[in-house]
mmCIF file of C-alpha atoms in Angstrom:
data_model
loop_
_atom_site.group_PDB
_atom_site.id
_atom_site.type_symbol
_atom_site.label_atom_id
_atom_site.label_comp_id
_atom_site.label_asym_id
_atom_site.label_seq_id
_atom_site.Cartn_x
_atom_site.Cartn_y
_atom_site.Cartn_z
ATOM 1 C CA MET A 1 13.377 22.597 -81.898
ATOM 2 C CA PHE A 2 16.596 20.687 -82.674
ATOM 3 C CA PRO A 3 18.458 20.224 -85.970
ATOM 4 C CA THR A 4 16.854 17.764 -88.364
ATOM 5 C CA LYS A 5 20.280 17.071 -89.919
ATOM 6 C CA PHE A 6 23.922 17.108 -88.876
ATOM 7 C CA PRO A 7 26.666 18.151 -91.338
ATOM 8 C CA LEU A 8 29.281 15.558 -92.289
ATOM 9 C CA ASN A 9 33.000 16.289 -92.488
ATOM 10 C CA ASP A 10 33.202 15.392 -96.193
ATOM 11 C CA GLY A 11 30.149 17.333 -97.309
ATOM 12 C CA GLY A 12 26.453 16.553 -97.163
ATOM 13 C CA SER A 13 24.504 15.770 -94.018
ATOM 14 C CA ILE A 14 22.859 12.938 -92.092
ATOM 15 C CA PRO A 15 19.333 13.000 -90.601
ATOM 16 C CA SER A 16 19.319 13.517 -86.834
ATOM 17 C CA ILE A 17 16.812 10.672 -86.461
ATOM 18 C CA CYS A 18 17.287 7.440 -88.412
ATOM 19 C CA LEU A 19 15.138 4.324 -88.340
ATOM 20 C CA GLY A 20 16.849 1.298 -86.815
ATOM 21 C CA THR A 21 15.883 -1.950 -88.534
ATOM 22 C CA SER A 22 17.566 -4.788 -86.644
ATOM 23 C CA GLY A 23 14.972 -7.261 -85.420
ATOM 24 C CA PRO A 24 12.029 -9.228 -86.882
ATOM 25 C CA LYS A 25 11.754 -9.044 -90.672
ATOM 26 C CA GLU A 26 8.134 -10.088 -91.168
ATOM 27 C CA SER A 27 6.598 -6.612 -90.987
ATOM 28 C CA LEU A 28 9.700 -4.612 -91.918
ATOM 29 C CA LYS A 29 8.658 -3.697 -95.465
ATOM 30 C CA GLU A 30 5.415 -2.101 -94.307
ATOM 31 C CA LEU A 31 7.119 -0.489 -91.307
ATOM 32 C CA VAL A 32 9.727 1.226 -93.496
ATOM 33 C CA ARG A 33 7.088 2.395 -95.955
ATOM 34 C CA ILE A 34 4.969 3.928 -93.197
ATOM 35 C CA ALA A 35 7.999 5.470 -91.502
ATOM 36 C CA VAL A 36 9.057 7.271 -94.674
ATOM 37 C CA ASN A 37 5.696 8.165 -96.175
ATOM 38 C CA ASP A 38 3.645 8.896 -93.067
ATOM 39 C CA TYR A 39 6.148 10.087 -90.467
ATOM 40 C CA GLY A 40 8.898 11.720 -92.488
ATOM 41 C CA TYR A 41 11.819 9.418 -91.731
ATOM 42 C CA ARG A 42 14.616 9.892 -94.236
ATOM 43 C CA GLY A 43 17.413 7.900 -92.583
ATOM 44 C CA ILE A 44 17.261 4.082 -92.780
ATOM 45 C CA ASP A 45 19.914 2.084 -90.889
ATOM 46 C CA THR A 46 20.589 -1.552 -91.754
ATOM 47 C CA ALA A 47 23.530 -3.985 -91.955
ATOM 48 C CA ARG A 48 24.475 -7.115 -93.862
ATOM 49 C CA LYS A 49 24.364 -9.039 -90.595
ATOM 50 C CA TYR A 50 20.724 -8.068 -90.023
ATOM 51 C CA ASP A 51 19.833 -10.170 -93.085
ATOM 52 C CA ASN A 52 17.059 -7.739 -93.998
ATOM 53 C CA GLU A 53 18.492 -5.659 -96.847
ATOM 54 C CA GLU A 54 16.272 -7.406 -99.372
ATOM 55 C CA PHE A 55 13.137 -6.461 -97.420
ATOM 56 C CA ILE A 56 14.309 -2.871 -97.113
ATOM 57 C CA GLY A 57 15.080 -2.792 -100.822
ATOM 58 C CA GLU A 58 11.530 -3.836 -101.635
ATOM 59 C CA ALA A 59 10.191 -1.139 -99.317
ATOM 60 C CA LEU A 60 12.407 1.541 -100.839
ATOM 61 C CA GLN A 61 11.399 0.642 -104.377
ATOM 62 C CA SER A 62 7.737 0.817 -103.393
ATOM 63 C CA ILE A 63 8.308 4.246 -101.828
ATOM 64 C CA LEU A 64 10.239 5.621 -104.800
ATOM 65 C CA LYS A 65 7.666 4.347 -107.303
ATOM 66 C CA GLU A 66 4.962 6.237 -105.439
ATOM 67 C CA GLY A 67 6.888 9.407 -106.257
ATOM 68 C CA LYS A 68 6.375 11.244 -102.962
ATOM 69 C CA VAL A 69 10.037 10.890 -101.993
ATOM 70 C CA LYS A 70 13.082 11.057 -104.242
ATOM 71 C CA ARG A 71 16.174 8.882 -103.834
ATOM 72 C CA GLU A 72 18.362 11.886 -103.009
ATOM 73 C CA GLU A 73 16.083 12.690 -100.066
ATOM 74 C CA LEU A 74 16.811 9.335 -98.430
ATOM 75 C CA PHE A 75 19.905 8.459 -96.397
ATOM 76 C CA VAL A 76 20.521 4.710 -96.428
ATOM 77 C CA ILE A 77 23.162 3.206 -94.129
ATOM 78 C CA THR A 78 24.543 -0.307 -94.211
ATOM 79 C CA LYS A 79 27.429 -2.011 -92.443
ATOM 80 C CA ILE A 80 29.894 -4.726 -93.332
ATOM 81 C CA HIS A 81 30.429 -7.086 -90.437
ATOM 82 C CA ASN A 82 33.623 -8.268 -88.808
ATOM 83 C CA ASP A 83 33.687 -11.620 -90.637
ATOM 84 C CA GLU A 84 33.360 -9.976 -94.055
ATOM 85 C CA LYS A 85 36.539 -7.910 -94.150
ATOM 86 C CA GLY A 86 38.999 -10.071 -96.069
ATOM 87 C CA LYS A 87 41.264 -8.358 -98.577
ATOM 88 C CA GLY A 88 39.404 -7.662 -101.814
ATOM 89 C CA GLU A 89 36.018 -8.638 -100.381
ATOM 90 C CA ILE A 90 34.614 -5.256 -99.424
ATOM 91 C CA GLU A 91 33.532 -4.129 -102.879
ATOM 92 C CA GLY A 92 31.926 -7.478 -103.624
ATOM 93 C CA LYS A 93 30.016 -7.471 -100.356
ATOM 94 C CA LEU A 94 28.869 -3.899 -100.910
ATOM 95 C CA ARG A 95 27.723 -4.651 -104.445
ATOM 96 C CA ASP A 96 25.753 -7.591 -103.074
ATOM 97 C CA SER A 97 24.110 -5.289 -100.525
ATOM 98 C CA LEU A 98 23.292 -2.765 -103.248
ATOM 99 C CA LYS A 99 21.659 -5.507 -105.299
ATOM 100 C CA LYS A 100 19.487 -6.485 -102.324
ATOM 101 C CA LEU A 101 18.685 -2.869 -101.515
ATOM 102 C CA GLN A 102 17.965 -2.222 -105.221
ATOM 103 C CA LEU A 103 20.137 0.896 -105.087
ATOM 104 C CA ASP A 104 23.052 2.269 -107.081
ATOM 105 C CA TYR A 105 24.760 3.528 -103.922
ATOM 106 C CA VAL A 106 24.335 3.737 -100.167
ATOM 107 C CA ASP A 107 24.740 7.045 -98.421
ATOM 108 C CA LEU A 108 26.886 5.664 -95.617
ATOM 109 C CA LEU A 109 28.951 2.485 -95.344
ATOM 110 C CA LEU A 110 30.267 1.503 -91.911
ATOM 111 C CA ILE A 111 32.747 -1.040 -90.580
ATOM 112 C CA HIS A 112 30.389 -2.882 -88.236
ATOM 113 C CA TRP A 113 33.004 -4.069 -85.728
ATOM 114 C CA PRO A 114 36.778 -3.467 -85.593
ATOM 115 C CA ILE A 115 37.652 -7.160 -85.196
ATOM 116 C CA GLY A 116 38.169 -9.952 -87.681
ATOM 117 C CA ALA A 117 36.373 -13.239 -88.108
ATOM 118 C CA THR A 118 36.244 -15.596 -85.145
ATOM 119 C CA ILE A 119 36.518 -19.369 -85.527
ATOM 120 C CA GLU A 120 34.918 -21.122 -82.554
ATOM 121 C CA GLU A 121 36.330 -24.571 -83.338
ATOM 122 C CA THR A 122 39.952 -23.417 -83.175
ATOM 123 C CA LYS A 123 39.416 -20.407 -80.889
ATOM 124 C CA LYS A 124 41.226 -18.214 -83.385
ATOM 125 C CA ILE A 125 40.677 -14.674 -84.595
ATOM 126 C CA VAL A 126 41.360 -14.050 -88.277
ATOM 127 C CA GLN A 127 42.139 -10.354 -88.333
ATOM 128 C CA THR A 128 42.467 -8.249 -91.470
ATOM 129 C CA PRO A 129 44.503 -5.120 -90.656
ATOM 130 C CA LEU A 130 42.121 -2.203 -90.384
ATOM 131 C CA TYR A 131 44.294 -0.053 -92.631
ATOM 132 C CA GLN A 132 43.647 -2.545 -95.451
ATOM 133 C CA THR A 133 39.930 -2.622 -94.762
ATOM 134 C CA TRP A 134 39.740 1.163 -94.657
ATOM 135 C CA ALA A 135 41.630 1.499 -97.949
ATOM 136 C CA GLU A 136 38.947 -0.673 -99.553
ATOM 137 C CA PHE A 137 36.238 1.484 -98.011
ATOM 138 C CA GLU A 138 37.937 4.548 -99.475
ATOM 139 C CA ASP A 139 38.055 2.808 -102.844
ATOM 140 C CA CYS A 140 34.325 2.062 -102.702
ATOM 141 C CA ARG A 141 33.637 5.714 -101.952
ATOM 142 C CA ASN A 142 35.845 6.852 -104.819
ATOM 143 C CA LYS A 143 33.946 4.517 -107.159
ATOM 144 C CA GLY A 144 30.628 6.062 -106.113
ATOM 145 C CA LEU A 145 29.270 2.920 -104.457
ATOM 146 C CA CYS A 146 28.817 4.875 -101.222
ATOM 147 C CA LYS A 147 28.764 8.600 -100.551
ATOM 148 C CA HIS A 148 30.286 8.522 -97.079
ATOM 149 C CA ILE A 149 32.265 6.009 -95.041
ATOM 150 C CA GLY A 150 32.538 5.522 -91.323
ATOM 151 C CA VAL A 151 32.966 3.112 -88.458
ATOM 152 C CA SER A 152 30.997 1.533 -85.656
ATOM 153 C CA ASN A 153 32.040 0.493 -82.149
ATOM 154 C CA PHE A 154 35.393 2.285 -82.442
ATOM 155 C CA GLY A 155 37.102 3.794 -79.415
ATOM 156 C CA VAL A 156 39.580 6.658 -79.220
ATOM 157 C CA GLN A 157 42.686 4.494 -79.673
ATOM 158 C CA LEU A 158 41.431 2.929 -82.906
ATOM 159 C CA LEU A 159 40.352 6.303 -84.230
ATOM 160 C CA LEU A 160 43.750 7.839 -83.472
ATOM 161 C CA ASP A 161 45.441 5.004 -85.316
ATOM 162 C CA MET A 162 43.049 5.448 -88.231
ATOM 163 C CA PHE A 163 43.978 9.116 -88.488
ATOM 164 C CA SER A 164 47.570 8.047 -89.229
ATOM 165 C CA TYR A 165 46.743 6.042 -92.356
ATOM 166 C CA SER A 166 43.397 7.229 -93.676
ATOM 167 C CA LYS A 167 43.152 9.381 -96.777
ATOM 168 C CA ILE A 168 39.510 9.988 -95.937
ATOM 169 C CA ARG A 169 38.589 10.366 -92.282
ATOM 170 C CA PRO A 170 35.503 8.523 -91.017
ATOM 171 C CA ALA A 171 32.417 10.686 -91.269
ATOM 172 C CA VAL A 172 30.490 8.793 -88.572
ATOM 173 C CA ASN A 173 31.155 6.593 -85.548
ATOM 174 C CA GLN A 174 28.084 4.567 -84.582
ATOM 175 C CA ILE A 175 28.214 3.489 -80.940
ATOM 176 C CA GLU A 176 25.877 2.389 -78.183
ATOM 177 C CA LEU A 177 24.566 5.428 -76.321
ATOM 178 C CA HIS A 178 21.711 5.947 -73.880
ATOM 179 C CA PRO A 179 21.235 7.442 -70.392
ATOM 180 C CA TYR A 180 22.763 4.342 -68.773
ATOM 181 C CA LEU A 181 25.826 4.529 -71.075
ATOM 182 C CA THR A 182 26.749 8.166 -71.754
ATOM 183 C CA GLN A 183 30.343 7.656 -73.039
ATOM 184 C CA GLU A 184 31.028 11.361 -72.578
ATOM 185 C CA ASP A 185 34.765 11.256 -73.356
ATOM 186 C CA LEU A 186 34.295 9.311 -76.592
ATOM 187 C CA VAL A 187 31.428 11.511 -77.761
ATOM 188 C CA ARG A 188 33.412 14.659 -77.033
ATOM 189 C CA PHE A 189 36.509 13.345 -78.828
ATOM 190 C CA CYS A 190 34.564 12.396 -81.960
ATOM 191 C CA GLN A 191 32.783 15.716 -82.126
ATOM 192 C CA GLU A 192 36.007 17.663 -81.610
ATOM 193 C CA GLN A 193 37.521 15.700 -84.501
ATOM 194 C CA GLY A 194 34.578 16.398 -86.803
ATOM 195 C CA ILE A 195 33.155 12.879 -86.639
ATOM 196 C CA VAL A 196 29.384 12.677 -86.276
ATOM 197 C CA VAL A 197 28.293 10.306 -83.514
ATOM 198 C CA GLN A 198 25.356 8.017 -84.219
ATOM 199 C CA ALA A 199 23.687 6.238 -81.323
ATOM 200 C CA TYR A 200 22.360 2.723 -81.551
ATOM 201 C CA SER A 201 20.153 1.315 -78.805
ATOM 202 C CA PRO A 202 19.303 4.892 -77.680
ATOM 203 C CA ILE A 203 16.674 3.669 -75.228
ATOM 204 C CA ALA A 204 18.823 0.768 -73.970
ATOM 205 C CA SER A 205 16.812 -1.856 -75.792
ATOM 206 C CA MET A 206 18.005 -4.744 -77.927
ATOM 207 C CA GLY A 207 14.566 -6.179 -78.551
ATOM 208 C CA THR A 208 14.272 -9.917 -77.953
ATOM 209 C CA ILE A 209 17.973 -10.566 -77.346
ATOM 210 C CA ASP A 210 18.092 -12.589 -74.114
ATOM 211 C CA TRP A 211 21.859 -12.973 -73.595
ATOM 212 C CA ARG A 212 22.599 -9.348 -72.891
ATOM 213 C CA PRO A 213 24.076 -8.724 -69.442
ATOM 214 C CA PHE A 214 21.748 -5.805 -68.711
ATOM 215 C CA LYS A 215 18.282 -7.078 -67.841
ATOM 216 C CA GLY A 216 16.746 -3.852 -66.570
ATOM 217 C CA ASN A 217 14.391 -1.466 -68.340
ATOM 218 C CA LEU A 218 15.557 2.107 -68.827
ATOM 219 C CA LEU A 219 12.030 3.235 -69.603
ATOM 220 C CA GLU A 220 10.961 2.241 -66.094
ATOM 221 C CA ASP A 221 13.558 4.521 -64.525
ATOM 222 C CA GLU A 222 11.846 6.878 -62.070
ATOM 223 C CA VAL A 223 13.727 9.944 -63.334
ATOM 224 C CA LEU A 224 12.558 9.387 -66.906
ATOM 225 C CA LYS A 225 9.028 8.651 -65.749
ATOM 226 C CA GLU A 226 8.930 11.849 -63.703
ATOM 227 C CA LEU A 227 10.194 13.917 -66.617
ATOM 228 C CA ALA A 228 7.740 12.226 -68.960
ATOM 229 C CA GLU A 229 4.942 13.291 -66.668
ATOM 230 C CA LYS A 230 6.323 16.824 -66.381
ATOM 231 C CA TYR A 231 6.593 17.348 -70.159
ATOM 232 C CA LYS A 232 3.613 15.194 -71.137
ATOM 233 C CA LYS A 233 5.800 12.882 -73.203
ATOM 234 C CA THR A 234 6.747 9.216 -73.052
ATOM 235 C CA PRO A 235 9.890 8.018 -71.209
ATOM 236 C CA ALA A 236 11.287 6.969 -74.598
ATOM 237 C CA GLN A 237 10.801 10.460 -75.977
ATOM 238 C CA ILE A 238 12.598 11.906 -72.960
ATOM 239 C CA ALA A 239 15.592 9.606 -73.483
ATOM 240 C CA LEU A 240 15.699 10.288 -77.224
ATOM 241 C CA ASN A 241 15.353 14.036 -76.737
ATOM 242 C CA TRP A 242 18.323 13.964 -74.360
ATOM 243 C CA GLY A 243 20.335 12.232 -77.080
ATOM 244 C CA ILE A 244 19.517 14.798 -79.761
ATOM 245 C CA LYS A 245 20.376 17.564 -77.298
ATOM 246 C CA ARG A 246 23.883 16.056 -77.157
ATOM 247 C CA ASN A 247 24.173 16.712 -80.902
ATOM 248 C CA TYR A 248 24.308 13.126 -82.071
ATOM 249 C CA VAL A 249 22.155 11.052 -84.397
ATOM 250 C CA ILE A 250 19.673 8.741 -82.705
ATOM 251 C CA THR A 251 18.628 5.436 -84.280
ATOM 252 C CA PRO A 252 15.551 4.135 -82.479
ATOM 253 C CA LYS A 253 13.947 0.954 -83.707
ATOM 254 C CA THR A 254 10.457 -0.323 -83.107
ATOM 255 C CA GLU A 255 8.218 -3.114 -84.287
ATOM 256 C CA LYS A 256 5.108 -1.040 -83.518
ATOM 257 C CA LYS A 257 3.815 1.368 -86.139
ATOM 258 C CA GLU A 258 2.313 3.663 -83.503
ATOM 259 C CA ARG A 259 5.759 4.207 -81.984
ATOM 260 C CA LEU A 260 7.183 5.586 -85.230
ATOM 261 C CA GLY A 261 5.501 8.949 -84.762
ATOM 262 C CA GLU A 262 6.429 9.177 -81.091
ATOM 263 C CA ASN A 263 10.095 8.541 -81.840
ATOM 264 C CA MET A 264 10.143 11.000 -84.725
ATOM 265 C CA ALA A 265 8.655 13.701 -82.489
ATOM 266 C CA ALA A 266 11.401 13.296 -79.881
ATOM 267 C CA GLY A 267 13.180 16.425 -81.105
ATOM 268 C CA SER A 268 10.104 18.641 -81.087
ATOM 269 C CA PHE A 269 10.484 19.958 -77.536
ATOM 270 C CA VAL A 270 13.156 21.340 -75.220
ATOM 271 C CA MET A 271 13.550 20.538 -71.540
ATOM 272 C CA GLU A 272 15.105 22.637 -68.817
ATOM 273 C CA GLU A 273 18.902 22.323 -68.551
ATOM 274 C CA ALA A 274 18.596 20.960 -65.023
ATOM 275 C CA ASP A 275 16.480 18.103 -66.349
ATOM 276 C CA TYR A 276 19.081 17.167 -68.960
ATOM 277 C CA GLU A 277 21.633 17.075 -66.137
ATOM 278 C CA LYS A 278 19.394 14.721 -64.162
ATOM 279 C CA ILE A 279 19.485 12.299 -67.081
ATOM 280 C CA PHE A 280 23.288 12.524 -67.335
ATOM 281 C CA LYS A 281 23.482 11.408 -63.712
ATOM 282 C CA LEU A 282 21.722 8.138 -64.584
ATOM 283 C CA ASN A 283 24.899 6.825 -66.229
ATOM 284 C CA LYS A 284 25.843 3.338 -65.014
ATOM 285 C CA ASN A 285 28.294 2.387 -67.807
ATOM 286 C CA ILE A 286 25.951 -0.469 -68.661
ATOM 287 C CA ARG A 287 26.029 -1.947 -72.152
ATOM 288 C CA CYS A 288 23.199 -3.786 -73.821
ATOM 289 C CA PHE A 289 25.522 -5.177 -76.470
ATOM 290 C CA ASP A 290 28.988 -6.515 -75.661
ATOM 291 C CA LEU A 291 30.887 -9.213 -77.566
ATOM 292 C CA LYS A 292 32.421 -10.581 -74.384
ATOM 293 C CA PHE A 293 29.071 -12.234 -73.663
ATOM 294 C CA LEU A 294 28.908 -13.919 -77.071
ATOM 295 C CA ASP A 295 30.462 -17.378 -77.368
ATOM 296 C CA ASN A 296 30.439 -17.207 -81.178
ATOM 297 C CA CYS A 297 32.659 -14.122 -80.934
ATOM 298 C CA LEU A 298 35.035 -15.916 -78.546
ATOM 299 C CA ASN A 299 33.864 -13.619 -75.736
ATOM 300 C CA ILE A 300 36.275 -10.905 -76.906
ATOM 301 C CA PRO A 301 36.287 -8.013 -74.406
ATOM 302 C CA ILE A 302 36.328 -5.483 -77.217
ATOM 303 C CA PHE A 303 35.560 -2.525 -74.967
ATOM 304 C CA SER A 304 38.247 -3.275 -72.373
#
């Protein structure tokens, strides 16, 4: 019903549904294998900070050895975190990730956060200028270590600044998006500028994280439950379907194998326009993930 891929501004495309992998690592290898082989996932989203690239690498090698899926059919994403952006470090960190992933290249490399390292003891922020970081990302792309480069958690002001110095514009901006955080202006700006938006936490869930300011449950929202009943779907599928309708990539994660199929089928139906509008009206500007609530990030109000 909806596109299975979105075109990227530098050629190629990204799957409209990618598998999020942050969370417990114990069952991740089997989960990735089942997602790809049994449910048709082709996008796998990870990050150095998740500390799970080695597990994903083992899963990918198992999948590729089976021969049902070729490397070029997969779209592997990783991110380099805020405390790993010192001058000259990017290539080394990426090569380390590639070794763990057992790959020659990743399809997409993202700047995880637009801030530098934070030192709790001295309450200091060690910030590498983003233009330096981005130049190293461009260099990694030119060397073939990644096919596309992008950013995560970037707002309009940072993107505008990036346009002034980048030789290669970001292909993707990965941000938190769900019915309680619609970010309509940012999504519209990115899409007008040819940047694909990728949503993390698309059902407003951060798993077992207990420090997040938002303690509610989007999937218990009466509007989503009513629509789930109307279309004979789950509340999660309703929320994910709304995201795909907005023409951005969704990155649901789950620890339950039975949920893989449900999430993958989120784009297989179309709701009435009035029902999509009902979901838009749920916006509360609530974030599940905000550095200002993290002491080890000096409580930086990055989204202010």
